[in-house]
Amino acid sequence: MYPVLLTIGPLVISSLGLFLSLAFLSAVFIAWRLAKLYDVKEEKILDVAMVTFGGGFLGARLYAVIFNWEAFGSFEKILFVQRYPGLSFWGGLIGGALAFWLFTRALKLQFWQVADFAVVGVLLGLVFGNIGCFLGGCGYGVVSGLPVALPVVGLIGKRLPVSLIESLVFLWLFFSLFKQVVKFHFAGKITAVFLIWLGIVKFMTEFYRGDSRQVISPFWVSYGHTFAILALSAGVVIFYIRSKRNVLDDLHNLIKLFSSSKRREVLLSSWKKSWYNHKTAWKVGFGKMSLAIKSLPKKFRRKLNVKPTPTNIR
C-alpha cells in the first residue's frame, strides 16, 4: 500500500486524496458529456455537480462523526478533515442524493434524466475512489490465504483486496450503463439499475470486510448490509414506478419460468446471445485500445516532427 504518494516540504499528497480528486473530476466530466449529448445546459450540470459534491462531503463527514463519536469528541477533530480523517460512503451517497434532488428542483431540471447522467459518472468515480481507498489502506478485507490477498500497512496477515474487487465490478458496470444511457430508455431506468447493482455489490462485499463493522442490535446486521438492502429496494421500486410495469405480472411470469421447460430454453438462449454480444464488444474494444496505445509513439513523433533513425544504413 502507498498511503502517501509524494511529500514536498510541508505538502503531503496522499493516494486517497489524489484518487478522490480524480473520482470527482471523472464523474463530473462524464455527466457533463452526457448532458451535452442530450442538449441539457452544461452550466447547470456543473452547478449541480458542485452542490452535490458539497452535500456528499458533508453527509460523509456527518455520518462518520455520528457513528464514531468516541473517535472525535471535539469540534477541532470534526472540522479538520486532513488531520483527523473519517468519511463514510453511505453518508456521502445520502447527502449527495439529497443535495442533488433539492438543487435540480431549484434549477427546474428534469430530475430523472439528469440522475441517469449522474449515476454513470458516479460509477466511474467509484472506480477511482476504490483504488485510492485500496492504496490508502482503508476498506480492507478479511485475512485470506488466496493468491489475490495482499498485505496492508499496520495489519497482520494478507487481506482480501475488497476495494479493488469493487473497483473492477464498478468499471464493468460503468461500461455497461454507459452503453445503455446513450440509447433510448425510460427516464430513471439507469438510476434504478445503478441502485440495484450497488446494493448487490455492497451486500456481498460487506461479508468480507476486515475493518470493524457496526452492528445493529439485537439483529446482528451491519449498517452496511442495511443500507445495501435499502439501496437495492429503492432501485426496484424506482424501476417499477418509472417503467409502469406490474409486479404481479412479473412474479407470474417468474413462476411460469420454473414450471415451463420451453421458457427456460428461450431464456438460456437469450442469455447466451447476450453474453456473446458482450464478449465480442469487449474484444473489439480492447483491440481498439491496444492499437491506439501502440500508435501513440508514432503520433507523438509526428507532432514533434521527429523521423525514426534508419536501421539498415549501408
PDB file of N, CA and C in Angstrom, residues 123-197:
ATOM      1  N   LEU A 123     -20.384   6.042 -11.102  1.00  0.00           N
ATOM      2  CA  LEU A 123     -19.753   4.721 -11.226  1.00  0.00           C
ATOM      3  C   LEU A 123     -18.274   4.841 -11.565  1.00  0.00           C
ATOM      4  N   LEU A 124     -17.941   5.721 -12.515  1.00  0.00           N
ATOM      5  CA  LEU A 124     -16.524   5.912 -12.836  1.00  0.00           C
ATOM      6  C   LEU A 124     -15.793   6.530 -11.650  1.00  0.00           C
ATOM      7  N   GLY A 125     -16.461   7.422 -10.927  1.00  0.00           N
ATOM      8  CA  GLY A 125     -15.861   7.983  -9.721  1.00  0.00           C
ATOM      9  C   GLY A 125     -15.599   6.924  -8.669  1.00  0.00           C
ATOM     10  N   LEU A 126     -16.503   5.958  -8.539  1.00  0.00           N
ATOM     11  CA  LEU A 126     -16.314   4.867  -7.578  1.00  0.00           C
ATOM     12  C   LEU A 126     -15.122   3.990  -7.943  1.00  0.00           C
ATOM     13  N   VAL A 127     -14.852   3.870  -9.238  1.00  0.00           N
ATOM     14  CA  VAL A 127     -13.678   3.099  -9.674  1.00  0.00           C
ATOM     15  C   VAL A 127     -12.408   3.739  -9.119  1.00  0.00           C
ATOM     16  N   PHE A 128     -12.244   5.041  -9.337  1.00  0.00           N
ATOM     17  CA  PHE A 128     -11.057   5.744  -8.836  1.00  0.00           C
ATOM     18  C   PHE A 128     -11.054   5.828  -7.312  1.00  0.00           C
ATOM     19  N   GLY A 129     -12.223   6.062  -6.731  1.00  0.00           N
ATOM     20  CA  GLY A 129     -12.304   6.159  -5.280  1.00  0.00           C
ATOM     21  C   GLY A 129     -11.891   4.880  -4.581  1.00  0.00           C
ATOM     22  N   ASN A 130     -12.294   3.739  -5.123  1.00  0.00           N
ATOM     23  CA  ASN A 130     -11.917   2.458  -4.521  1.00  0.00           C
ATOM     24  C   ASN A 130     -10.433   2.162  -4.692  1.00  0.00           C
ATOM     25  N   ILE A 131      -9.857   2.600  -5.813  1.00  0.00           N
ATOM     26  CA  ILE A 131      -8.409   2.431  -5.987  1.00  0.00           C
ATOM     27  C   ILE A 131      -7.664   3.253  -4.941  1.00  0.00           C
ATOM     28  N   GLY A 132      -8.099   4.494  -4.734  1.00  0.00           N
ATOM     29  CA  GLY A 132      -7.491   5.327  -3.697  1.00  0.00           C
ATOM     30  C   GLY A 132      -7.667   4.745  -2.313  1.00  0.00           C
ATOM     31  N   CYS A 133      -8.832   4.159  -2.066  1.00  0.00           N
ATOM     32  CA  CYS A 133      -9.090   3.515  -0.773  1.00  0.00           C
ATOM     33  C   CYS A 133      -8.161   2.318  -0.576  1.00  0.00           C
ATOM     34  N   PHE A 134      -7.934   1.568  -1.649  1.00  0.00           N
ATOM     35  CA  PHE A 134      -7.025   0.423  -1.571  1.00  0.00           C
ATOM     36  C   PHE A 134      -5.601   0.873  -1.271  1.00  0.00           C
ATOM     37  N   LEU A 135      -5.133   1.895  -1.989  1.00  0.00           N
ATOM     38  CA  LEU A 135      -3.773   2.389  -1.766  1.00  0.00           C
ATOM     39  C   LEU A 135      -3.624   3.024  -0.385  1.00  0.00           C
ATOM     40  N   GLY A 136      -4.687   3.641   0.101  1.00  0.00           N
ATOM     41  CA  GLY A 136      -4.636   4.274   1.413  1.00  0.00           C
ATOM     42  C   GLY A 136      -4.788   3.311   2.572  1.00  0.00           C
ATOM     43  N   GLY A 137      -5.177   2.061   2.282  1.00  0.00           N
ATOM     44  CA  GLY A 137      -5.307   1.061   3.338  1.00  0.00           C
ATOM     45  C   GLY A 137      -6.644   1.055   4.040  1.00  0.00           C
ATOM     46  N   CYS A 138      -7.664   1.702   3.463  1.00  0.00           N
ATOM     47  CA  CYS A 138      -8.991   1.672   4.085  1.00  0.00           C
ATOM     48  C   CYS A 138      -9.877   0.677   3.337  1.00  0.00           C
ATOM     49  N   GLY A 139     -10.922   0.218   3.989  1.00  0.00           N
ATOM     50  CA  GLY A 139     -11.829  -0.732   3.365  1.00  0.00           C
ATOM     51  C   GLY A 139     -11.176  -2.061   3.046  1.00  0.00           C
ATOM     52  N   TYR A 140     -10.232  -2.486   3.894  1.00  0.00           N
ATOM     53  CA  TYR A 140      -9.525  -3.750   3.636  1.00  0.00           C
ATOM     54  C   TYR A 140     -10.431  -4.934   3.966  1.00  0.00           C
ATOM     55  N   GLY A 141     -10.022  -6.112   3.474  1.00  0.00           N
ATOM     56  CA  GLY A 141     -10.827  -7.307   3.663  1.00  0.00           C
ATOM     57  C   GLY A 141     -10.335  -8.175   4.805  1.00  0.00           C
ATOM     58  N   VAL A 142     -10.926  -9.354   4.895  1.00  0.00           N
ATOM     59  CA  VAL A 142     -10.569 -10.306   5.950  1.00  0.00           C
ATOM     60  C   VAL A 142      -9.237 -10.973   5.611  1.00  0.00           C
ATOM     61  N   VAL A 143      -8.627 -11.593   6.608  1.00  0.00           N
ATOM     62  CA  VAL A 143      -7.384 -12.337   6.401  1.00  0.00           C
ATOM     63  C   VAL A 143      -7.665 -13.517   5.476  1.00  0.00           C
ATOM     64  N   SER A 144      -6.808 -13.702   4.476  1.00  0.00           N
ATOM     65  CA  SER A 144      -7.039 -14.753   3.487  1.00  0.00           C
ATOM     66  C   SER A 144      -5.713 -15.313   2.989  1.00  0.00           C
ATOM     67  N   GLY A 145      -5.764 -16.583   2.592  1.00  0.00           N
ATOM     68  CA  GLY A 145      -4.594 -17.222   2.008  1.00  0.00           C
ATOM     69  C   GLY A 145      -4.680 -17.336   0.503  1.00  0.00           C
ATOM     70  N   LEU A 146      -5.670 -16.681  -0.101  1.00  0.00           N
ATOM     71  CA  LEU A 146      -5.834 -16.727  -1.551  1.00  0.00           C
ATOM     72  C   LEU A 146      -4.704 -15.968  -2.245  1.00  0.00           C
ATOM     73  N   PRO A 147      -4.393 -16.335  -3.505  1.00  0.00           N
ATOM     74  CA  PRO A 147      -3.304 -15.642  -4.226  1.00  0.00           C
ATOM     75  C   PRO A 147      -3.549 -14.145  -4.414  1.00  0.00           C
ATOM     76  N   VAL A 148      -4.814 -13.724  -4.417  1.00  0.00           N
ATOM     77  CA  VAL A 148      -5.108 -12.303  -4.638  1.00  0.00           C
ATOM     78  C   VAL A 148      -4.964 -11.479  -3.359  1.00  0.00           C
ATOM     79  N   ALA A 149      -4.798 -12.134  -2.218  1.00  0.00           N
ATOM     80  CA  ALA A 149      -4.666 -11.414  -0.944  1.00  0.00           C
ATOM     81  C   ALA A 149      -3.368 -10.614  -0.918  1.00  0.00           C
ATOM     82  N   LEU A 150      -3.422  -9.419  -0.326  1.00  0.00           N
ATOM     83  CA  LEU A 150      -2.275  -8.509  -0.307  1.00  0.00           C
ATOM     84  C   LEU A 150      -2.050  -7.977   1.109  1.00  0.00           C
ATOM     85  N   PRO A 151      -0.799  -7.618   1.432  1.00  0.00           N
ATOM     86  CA  PRO A 151      -0.528  -7.047   2.765  1.00  0.00           C
ATOM     87  C   PRO A 151      -1.070  -5.629   2.889  1.00  0.00           C
ATOM     88  N   VAL A 152      -1.468  -5.258   4.101  1.00  0.00           N
ATOM     89  CA  VAL A 152      -1.974  -3.918   4.396  1.00  0.00           C
ATOM     90  C   VAL A 152      -1.103  -3.316   5.488  1.00  0.00           C
ATOM     91  N   VAL A 153      -0.718  -2.054   5.311  1.00  0.00           N
ATOM     92  CA  VAL A 153       0.156  -1.380   6.273  1.00  0.00           C
ATOM     93  C   VAL A 153      -0.496  -1.348   7.656  1.00  0.00           C
ATOM     94  N   GLY A 154       0.260  -1.812   8.661  1.00  0.00           N
ATOM     95  CA  GLY A 154      -0.218  -1.768  10.037  1.00  0.00           C
ATOM     96  C   GLY A 154      -1.068  -2.940  10.462  1.00  0.00           C
ATOM     97  N   LEU A 155      -1.275  -3.920   9.569  1.00  0.00           N
ATOM     98  CA  LEU A 155      -2.104  -5.080   9.899  1.00  0.00           C
ATOM     99  C   LEU A 155      -1.316  -6.368   9.703  1.00  0.00           C
ATOM    100  N   ILE A 156      -1.677  -7.374  10.469  1.00  0.00           N
ATOM    101  CA  ILE A 156      -1.015  -8.676  10.389  1.00  0.00           C
ATOM    102  C   ILE A 156      -1.745  -9.547   9.375  1.00  0.00           C
ATOM    103  N   GLY A 157      -0.972 -10.220   8.536  1.00  0.00           N
ATOM    104  CA  GLY A 157      -1.553 -11.137   7.568  1.00  0.00           C
ATOM    105  C   GLY A 157      -1.995 -10.443   6.293  1.00  0.00           C
ATOM    106  N   LYS A 158      -2.123 -11.238   5.243  1.00  0.00           N
ATOM    107  CA  LYS A 158      -2.588 -10.702   3.966  1.00  0.00           C
ATOM    108  C   LYS A 158      -4.113 -10.616   3.965  1.00  0.00           C
ATOM    109  N   ARG A 159      -4.620  -9.599   3.298  1.00  0.00           N
ATOM    110  CA  ARG A 159      -6.055  -9.319   3.303  1.00  0.00           C
ATOM    111  C   ARG A 159      -6.627  -9.347   1.887  1.00  0.00           C
ATOM    112  N   LEU A 160      -7.896  -9.711   1.803  1.00  0.00           N
ATOM    113  CA  LEU A 160      -8.581  -9.654   0.519  1.00  0.00           C
ATOM    114  C   LEU A 160      -8.703  -8.199   0.061  1.00  0.00           C
ATOM    115  N   PRO A 161      -8.347  -7.897  -1.182  1.00  0.00           N
ATOM    116  CA  PRO A 161      -8.463  -6.508  -1.669  1.00  0.00           C
ATOM    117  C   PRO A 161      -9.904  -6.179  -2.058  1.00  0.00           C
ATOM    118  N   VAL A 162     -10.749  -5.995  -1.052  1.00  0.00           N
ATOM    119  CA  VAL A 162     -12.173  -5.743  -1.295  1.00  0.00           C
ATOM    120  C   VAL A 162     -12.376  -4.493  -2.150  1.00  0.00           C
ATOM    121  N   SER A 163     -11.599  -3.456  -1.882  1.00  0.00           N
ATOM    122  CA  SER A 163     -11.741  -2.205  -2.637  1.00  0.00           C
ATOM    123  C   SER A 163     -11.409  -2.398  -4.113  1.00  0.00           C
ATOM    124  N   LEU A 164     -10.363  -3.185  -4.395  1.00  0.00           N
ATOM    125  CA  LEU A 164     -10.006  -3.440  -5.793  1.00  0.00           C
ATOM    126  C   LEU A 164     -11.070  -4.275  -6.497  1.00  0.00           C
ATOM    127  N   ILE A 165     -11.628  -5.246  -5.780  1.00  0.00           N
ATOM    128  CA  ILE A 165     -12.690  -6.072  -6.360  1.00  0.00           C
ATOM    129  C   ILE A 165     -13.895  -5.205  -6.710  1.00  0.00           C
ATOM    130  N   GLU A 166     -14.279  -4.332  -5.784  1.00  0.00           N
ATOM    131  CA  GLU A 166     -15.383  -3.409  -6.061  1.00  0.00           C
ATOM    132  C   GLU A 166     -15.053  -2.502  -7.242  1.00  0.00           C
ATOM    133  N   SER A 167     -13.811  -2.054  -7.320  1.00  0.00           N
ATOM    134  CA  SER A 167     -13.401  -1.171  -8.407  1.00  0.00           C
ATOM    135  C   SER A 167     -13.572  -1.848  -9.767  1.00  0.00           C
ATOM    136  N   LEU A 168     -13.192  -3.117  -9.864  1.00  0.00           N
ATOM    137  CA  LEU A 168     -13.338  -3.855 -11.122  1.00  0.00           C
ATOM    138  C   LEU A 168     -14.803  -4.049 -11.486  1.00  0.00           C
ATOM    139  N   VAL A 169     -15.624  -4.381 -10.499  1.00  0.00           N
ATOM    140  CA  VAL A 169     -17.057  -4.567 -10.758  1.00  0.00           C
ATOM    141  C   VAL A 169     -17.696  -3.257 -11.204  1.00  0.00           C
ATOM    142  N   PHE A 170     -17.341  -2.168 -10.546  1.00  0.00           N
ATOM    143  CA  PHE A 170     -17.901  -0.866 -10.912  1.00  0.00           C
ATOM    144  C   PHE A 170     -17.412  -0.415 -12.288  1.00  0.00           C
ATOM    145  N   LEU A 171     -16.205  -0.810 -12.669  1.00  0.00           N
ATOM    146  CA  LEU A 171     -15.713  -0.482 -14.011  1.00  0.00           C
ATOM    147  C   LEU A 171     -16.550  -1.188 -15.066  1.00  0.00           C
ATOM    148  N   TRP A 172     -16.858  -2.464 -14.827  1.00  0.00           N
ATOM    149  CA  TRP A 172     -17.725  -3.211 -15.750  1.00  0.00           C
ATOM    150  C   TRP A 172     -19.112  -2.576 -15.813  1.00  0.00           C
ATOM    151  N   LEU A 173     -19.650  -2.194 -14.664  1.00  0.00           N
ATOM    152  CA  LEU A 173     -20.967  -1.558 -14.624  1.00  0.00           C
ATOM    153  C   LEU A 173     -20.960  -0.212 -15.345  1.00  0.00           C
ATOM    154  N   PHE A 174     -19.851   0.517 -15.224  1.00  0.00           N
ATOM    155  CA  PHE A 174     -19.749   1.812 -15.901  1.00  0.00           C
ATOM    156  C   PHE A 174     -19.867   1.640 -17.408  1.00  0.00           C
ATOM    157  N   PHE A 175     -19.103   0.713 -17.987  1.00  0.00           N
ATOM    158  CA  PHE A 175     -19.166   0.490 -19.436  1.00  0.00           C
ATOM    159  C   PHE A 175     -20.550  -0.005 -19.853  1.00  0.00           C
ATOM    160  N   SER A 176     -21.142  -0.867 -19.037  1.00  0.00           N
ATOM    161  CA  SER A 176     -22.458  -1.411 -19.362  1.00  0.00           C
ATOM    162  C   SER A 176     -23.536  -0.329 -19.349  1.00  0.00           C
ATOM    163  N   LEU A 177     -23.560   0.487 -18.304  1.00  0.00           N
ATOM    164  CA  LEU A 177     -24.589   1.525 -18.205  1.00  0.00           C
ATOM    165  C   LEU A 177     -24.324   2.693 -19.151  1.00  0.00           C
ATOM    166  N   PHE A 178     -23.045   2.929 -19.472  1.00  0.00           N
ATOM    167  CA  PHE A 178     -22.739   3.992 -20.436  1.00  0.00           C
ATOM    168  C   PHE A 178     -23.333   3.652 -21.803  1.00  0.00           C
ATOM    169  N   LYS A 179     -23.271   2.378 -22.175  1.00  0.00           N
ATOM    170  CA  LYS A 179     -23.871   1.961 -23.447  1.00  0.00           C
ATOM    171  C   LYS A 179     -25.386   2.122 -23.423  1.00  0.00           C
ATOM    172  N   GLN A 180     -25.988   1.893 -22.251  1.00  0.00           N
ATOM    173  CA  GLN A 180     -27.446   1.984 -22.149  1.00  0.00           C
ATOM    174  C   GLN A 180     -27.942   3.425 -22.094  1.00  0.00           C
ATOM    175  N   VAL A 181     -27.180   4.301 -21.440  1.00  0.00           N
ATOM    176  CA  VAL A 181     -27.664   5.665 -21.235  1.00  0.00           C
ATOM    177  C   VAL A 181     -27.669   6.468 -22.532  1.00  0.00           C
ATOM    178  N   VAL A 182     -26.830   6.097 -23.497  1.00  0.00           N
ATOM    179  CA  VAL A 182     -26.800   6.829 -24.769  1.00  0.00           C
ATOM    180  C   VAL A 182     -27.850   6.302 -25.738  1.00  0.00           C
ATOM    181  N   LYS A 183     -28.546   5.222 -25.361  1.00  0.00           N
ATOM    182  CA  LYS A 183     -29.627   4.684 -26.177  1.00  0.00           C
ATOM    183  C   LYS A 183     -30.965   5.096 -25.572  1.00  0.00           C
ATOM    184  N   PHE A 184     -32.035   4.814 -26.313  1.00  0.00           N
ATOM    185  CA  PHE A 184     -33.364   5.169 -25.816  1.00  0.00           C
ATOM    186  C   PHE A 184     -33.707   4.334 -24.581  1.00  0.00           C
ATOM    187  N   HIS A 185     -34.175   5.005 -23.527  1.00  0.00           N
ATOM    188  CA  HIS A 185     -34.587   4.334 -22.295  1.00  0.00           C
ATOM    189  C   HIS A 185     -35.548   5.251 -21.547  1.00  0.00           C
ATOM    190  N   PHE A 186     -36.391   4.648 -20.721  1.00  0.00           N
ATOM    191  CA  PHE A 186     -37.291   5.494 -19.935  1.00  0.00           C
ATOM    192  C   PHE A 186     -36.495   6.183 -18.833  1.00  0.00           C
ATOM    193  N   ALA A 187     -36.851   7.424 -18.546  1.00  0.00           N
ATOM    194  CA  ALA A 187     -36.117   8.219 -17.555  1.00  0.00           C
ATOM    195  C   ALA A 187     -36.198   7.557 -16.187  1.00  0.00           C
ATOM    196  N   GLY A 188     -35.050   7.365 -15.589  1.00  0.00           N
ATOM    197  CA  GLY A 188     -34.973   6.722 -14.284  1.00  0.00           C
ATOM    198  C   GLY A 188     -34.495   5.286 -14.336  1.00  0.00           C
ATOM    199  N   LYS A 189     -34.444   4.697 -15.533  1.00  0.00           N
ATOM    200  CA  LYS A 189     -34.025   3.295 -15.649  1.00  0.00           C
ATOM    201  C   LYS A 189     -32.578   3.114 -15.207  1.00  0.00           C
ATOM    202  N   ILE A 190     -31.693   3.984 -15.679  1.00  0.00           N
ATOM    203  CA  ILE A 190     -30.273   3.853 -15.360  1.00  0.00           C
ATOM    204  C   ILE A 190     -30.049   4.037 -13.862  1.00  0.00           C
ATOM    205  N   THR A 191     -30.777   4.977 -13.271  1.00  0.00           N
ATOM    206  CA  THR A 191     -30.666   5.190 -11.820  1.00  0.00           C
ATOM    207  C   THR A 191     -31.121   3.956 -11.054  1.00  0.00           C
ATOM    208  N   ALA A 192     -32.223   3.356 -11.494  1.00  0.00           N
ATOM    209  CA  ALA A 192     -32.741   2.157 -10.827  1.00  0.00           C
ATOM    210  C   ALA A 192     -31.761   0.994 -10.928  1.00  0.00           C
ATOM    211  N   VAL A 193     -31.218   0.778 -12.122  1.00  0.00           N
ATOM    212  CA  VAL A 193     -30.257  -0.319 -12.312  1.00  0.00           C
ATOM    213  C   VAL A 193     -28.999  -0.073 -11.480  1.00  0.00           C
ATOM    214  N   PHE A 194     -28.555   1.180 -11.428  1.00  0.00           N
ATOM    215  CA  PHE A 194     -27.392   1.531 -10.608  1.00  0.00           C
ATOM    216  C   PHE A 194     -27.618   1.184  -9.142  1.00  0.00           C
ATOM    217  N   LEU A 195     -28.772   1.562  -8.591  1.00  0.00           N
ATOM    218  CA  LEU A 195     -29.056   1.290  -7.183  1.00  0.00           C
ATOM    219  C   LEU A 195     -29.177  -0.205  -6.910  1.00  0.00           C
ATOM    220  N   ILE A 196     -29.772  -0.941  -7.839  1.00  0.00           N
ATOM    221  CA  ILE A 196     -29.907  -2.393  -7.662  1.00  0.00           C
ATOM    222  C   ILE A 196     -28.536  -3.051  -7.615  1.00  0.00           C
ATOM    223  N   TRP A 197     -27.676  -2.710  -8.575  1.00  0.00           N
ATOM    224  CA  TRP A 197     -26.340  -3.313  -8.603  1.00  0.00           C
ATOM    225  C   TRP A 197     -25.478  -2.837  -7.442  1.00  0.00           C
TER     226      TRP A 197
END
